[in-house]
Amino acid sequence: ISSATHAFPGGTTDFLRSDGVFATPPAGSSNTSTVKLLTIQSVTTTSSMPVTGLEFTVSNTIKYAFDFKLIFASRISSNGLTMGFTFPAVSTFAATLEIPFAAAGNGGLFQGSVTSSGGRVTATAVVAASTQYCATACGVIIPTANGTLQLRAGAEVAGQTISSFAGSYGTLTIL
């Protein structure tokens, strides 16, 4: 069938919805946003610092689910990653973080929860120096004020380097 010889009931820009009506799809209708890290960022402080580019603007009373993957490496094996969040006032916030710190198998991940802004989870080591690992953080936020959900990272040992790499990303879904 070609549009040159046949007329489509909804035209060429309208689509048949589940209610049987032809309509133009709304622009920008995805309820999921994605951010990604494009450059290497390094930190040597035990105070977690913002991972620039891995943040989302959140709005008052909107319910969100989020998921972050942070590709990181430590310059020495006895220095682990500290990872957490800052965010505006909330009625609900709960996040689970998992950071590789030991060989694969039982007990290979340091796991913890963040329940308040500025909260963080700190792993005590990595398996091997200068090797890239993937730390994860997922959770739900319902803000009571507009603001920013910001992923933060730092070093477990003061003066030692933790680097975050391109390929790290986050997704935010409106629930």
CSV table of C-alpha atoms in Angstrom, one decimal:
chain,number,residue,atom,x,y,z
A,1,ILE,CA,0.0,0.0,0.0
A,2,SER,CA,1.4,3.4,-0.9
A,3,SER,CA,0.1,6.8,0.2
A,4,ALA,CA,0.3,7.9,-3.5
A,5,THR,CA,-2.6,5.6,-4.4
A,6,HIS,CA,-4.5,5.2,-1.1
A,7,ALA,CA,-5.6,7.6,1.5
A,8,PHE,CA,-4.9,6.7,5.1
A,9,PRO,CA,-7.7,7.6,7.4
A,10,GLY,CA,-5.4,9.4,9.9
A,11,GLY,CA,-3.1,10.9,7.3
A,12,THR,CA,0.6,10.2,7.5
A,13,THR,CA,1.4,12.0,10.8
A,14,ASP,CA,-1.5,10.6,12.9
A,15,PHE,CA,-1.6,7.2,14.5
A,16,LEU,CA,-4.5,5.0,15.7
A,17,ARG,CA,-4.7,5.1,19.5
A,18,SER,CA,-6.0,2.3,21.6
A,19,ASP,CA,-9.4,4.1,21.9
A,20,GLY,CA,-9.9,3.9,18.2
A,21,VAL,CA,-9.2,7.6,17.5
A,22,PHE,CA,-6.5,8.9,15.1
A,23,ALA,CA,-4.3,11.5,16.8
A,24,THR,CA,-0.8,13.0,16.6
A,25,PRO,CA,1.4,11.6,19.3
A,26,PRO,CA,2.4,14.2,21.9
A,27,ALA,CA,5.9,15.6,21.5
A,28,GLY,CA,8.3,14.8,24.3
A,29,SER,CA,5.9,12.4,25.9
A,30,SER,CA,8.6,10.1,27.4
A,31,ASN,CA,8.4,9.9,31.2
A,32,THR,CA,12.1,8.9,31.4
A,33,SER,CA,15.1,11.2,31.2
A,34,THR,CA,18.8,10.2,30.8
A,35,VAL,CA,22.0,11.9,31.8
A,36,LYS,CA,25.5,10.7,31.1
A,37,LEU,CA,29.1,11.5,32.0
A,38,LEU,CA,31.1,12.6,29.0
A,39,THR,CA,34.6,13.2,30.6
A,40,ILE,CA,36.8,11.7,33.3
A,41,GLN,CA,36.3,13.4,36.7
A,42,SER,CA,38.7,12.8,39.6
A,43,VAL,CA,38.4,13.5,43.3
A,44,THR,CA,40.9,13.1,46.2
A,45,THR,CA,38.7,14.2,49.1
A,46,THR,CA,36.7,12.0,51.5
A,47,SER,CA,33.9,14.6,51.3
A,48,SER,CA,31.8,13.5,48.4
A,49,MET,CA,31.8,15.9,45.5
A,50,PRO,CA,29.1,16.4,42.8
A,51,VAL,CA,29.6,14.2,39.8
A,52,THR,CA,29.0,17.0,37.2
A,53,GLY,CA,26.5,15.9,34.6
A,54,LEU,CA,24.9,13.2,36.7
A,55,GLU,CA,22.1,15.2,38.2
A,56,PHE,CA,18.4,15.7,37.5
A,57,THR,CA,16.0,18.6,38.2
A,58,VAL,CA,13.1,17.4,40.3
A,59,SER,CA,9.8,19.1,41.0
A,60,ASN,CA,7.6,19.4,44.1
A,61,THR,CA,5.2,16.5,44.6
A,62,ILE,CA,6.2,14.6,41.5
A,63,LYS,CA,7.0,10.9,42.2
A,64,TYR,CA,10.2,9.7,40.6
A,65,ALA,CA,12.3,6.5,40.4
A,66,PHE,CA,16.0,6.8,39.6
A,67,ASP,CA,18.9,4.6,38.6
A,68,PHE,CA,22.6,5.5,38.4
A,69,LYS,CA,25.6,3.5,37.1
A,70,LEU,CA,28.9,5.0,38.0
A,71,ILE,CA,32.0,3.6,36.3
A,72,PHE,CA,35.0,4.3,38.6
A,73,ALA,CA,38.6,3.3,39.4
A,74,SER,CA,40.9,3.9,42.3
A,75,ARG,CA,44.6,4.6,41.9
A,76,ILE,CA,45.4,2.2,44.8
A,77,SER,CA,43.5,-1.0,45.9
A,78,SER,CA,43.2,0.1,49.5
A,79,ASN,CA,41.1,3.1,48.6
A,80,GLY,CA,37.4,2.6,48.0
A,81,LEU,CA,34.6,4.7,46.6
A,82,THR,CA,32.3,6.8,48.7
A,83,MET,CA,29.0,7.6,46.9
A,84,GLY,CA,25.8,9.4,47.9
A,85,PHE,CA,23.3,12.0,47.0
A,86,THR,CA,22.1,15.5,47.8
A,87,PHE,CA,18.5,16.6,47.1
A,88,PRO,CA,15.8,19.1,48.1
A,89,ALA,CA,13.3,18.6,50.9
A,90,VAL,CA,11.3,15.4,50.4
A,91,SER,CA,8.4,13.4,51.8
A,92,THR,CA,10.0,10.2,50.5
A,93,PHE,CA,13.5,9.3,49.7
A,94,ALA,CA,15.1,5.8,49.7
A,95,ALA,CA,18.1,4.6,47.8
A,96,THR,CA,20.2,1.4,47.7
A,97,LEU,CA,23.8,1.6,46.7
A,98,GLU,CA,26.1,-1.2,45.7
A,99,ILE,CA,29.9,-0.7,45.3
A,100,PRO,CA,32.3,-3.4,44.2
A,101,PHE,CA,35.2,-3.8,46.7
A,102,ALA,CA,36.2,-7.5,46.8
A,103,ALA,CA,36.6,-10.4,44.3
A,104,ALA,CA,33.5,-11.6,42.6
A,105,GLY,CA,31.4,-13.9,44.7
A,106,ASN,CA,29.7,-13.9,48.1
A,107,GLY,CA,30.5,-10.5,49.7
A,108,GLY,CA,32.0,-8.9,46.6
A,109,LEU,CA,29.7,-5.8,47.0
A,110,PHE,CA,29.5,-3.2,49.7
A,111,GLN,CA,25.8,-2.4,50.0
A,112,GLY,CA,24.1,0.3,51.9
A,113,SER,CA,21.2,2.7,52.0
A,114,VAL,CA,20.9,6.5,51.8
A,115,THR,CA,17.8,8.0,53.4
A,116,SER,CA,18.8,11.6,53.8
A,117,SER,CA,20.4,14.4,51.7
A,118,GLY,CA,24.2,14.2,52.1
A,119,GLY,CA,24.0,10.5,53.0
A,120,ARG,CA,26.5,8.2,51.5
A,121,VAL,CA,27.9,4.7,51.4
A,122,THR,CA,31.6,4.0,51.5
A,123,ALA,CA,33.4,0.9,50.4
A,124,THR,CA,36.8,0.2,52.0
A,125,ALA,CA,38.8,-1.0,49.0
A,126,VAL,CA,38.7,-2.2,45.3
A,127,VAL,CA,39.9,-5.5,44.0
A,128,ALA,CA,42.7,-4.0,41.9
A,129,ALA,CA,44.2,-0.6,41.4
A,130,SER,CA,43.4,1.3,38.2
A,131,THR,CA,40.7,-1.2,37.2
A,132,GLN,CA,37.2,0.1,36.2
A,133,TYR,CA,34.2,-1.1,38.2
A,134,CYS,CA,30.5,-0.2,38.1
A,135,ALA,CA,28.8,1.1,41.2
A,136,THR,CA,25.0,1.3,41.2
A,137,ALA,CA,22.4,3.4,43.0
A,138,CYS,CA,18.7,3.1,42.6
A,139,GLY,CA,15.7,4.5,44.5
A,140,VAL,CA,12.6,6.7,44.8
A,141,ILE,CA,12.2,10.4,45.5
A,142,ILE,CA,9.1,12.5,46.1
A,143,PRO,CA,10.3,16.0,46.7
A,144,THR,CA,8.3,18.7,48.6
A,145,ALA,CA,10.4,21.4,47.0
A,146,ASN,CA,11.8,22.0,43.6
A,147,GLY,CA,15.6,21.2,43.3
A,148,THR,CA,18.3,18.9,42.1
A,149,LEU,CA,18.9,15.2,42.7
A,150,GLN,CA,22.7,15.1,42.5
A,151,LEU,CA,24.9,12.0,42.5
A,152,ARG,CA,28.1,12.6,44.6
A,153,ALA,CA,31.4,10.6,44.8
A,154,GLY,CA,34.6,10.7,46.8
A,155,ALA,CA,37.6,8.8,48.0
A,156,GLU,CA,37.6,6.6,51.1
A,157,VAL,CA,41.2,7.5,51.8
A,158,ALA,CA,42.1,11.2,52.0
A,159,GLY,CA,44.5,12.3,49.3
A,160,GLN,CA,44.0,9.2,47.1
A,161,THR,CA,42.3,9.4,43.7
A,162,ILE,CA,38.9,8.1,42.7
A,163,SER,CA,38.1,8.7,39.0
A,164,SER,CA,34.6,8.5,37.4
A,165,PHE,CA,34.5,7.7,33.7
A,166,ALA,CA,32.5,8.4,30.5
A,167,GLY,CA,29.9,5.7,30.2
A,168,SER,CA,28.5,6.5,33.6
A,169,TYR,CA,24.8,7.4,33.4
A,170,GLY,CA,21.6,8.0,35.2
A,171,THR,CA,17.9,7.6,34.4
A,172,LEU,CA,15.0,9.4,36.1
A,173,THR,CA,11.4,8.1,35.5
A,174,ILE,CA,8.2,9.9,36.5
A,175,LEU,CA,6.0,7.4,38.2
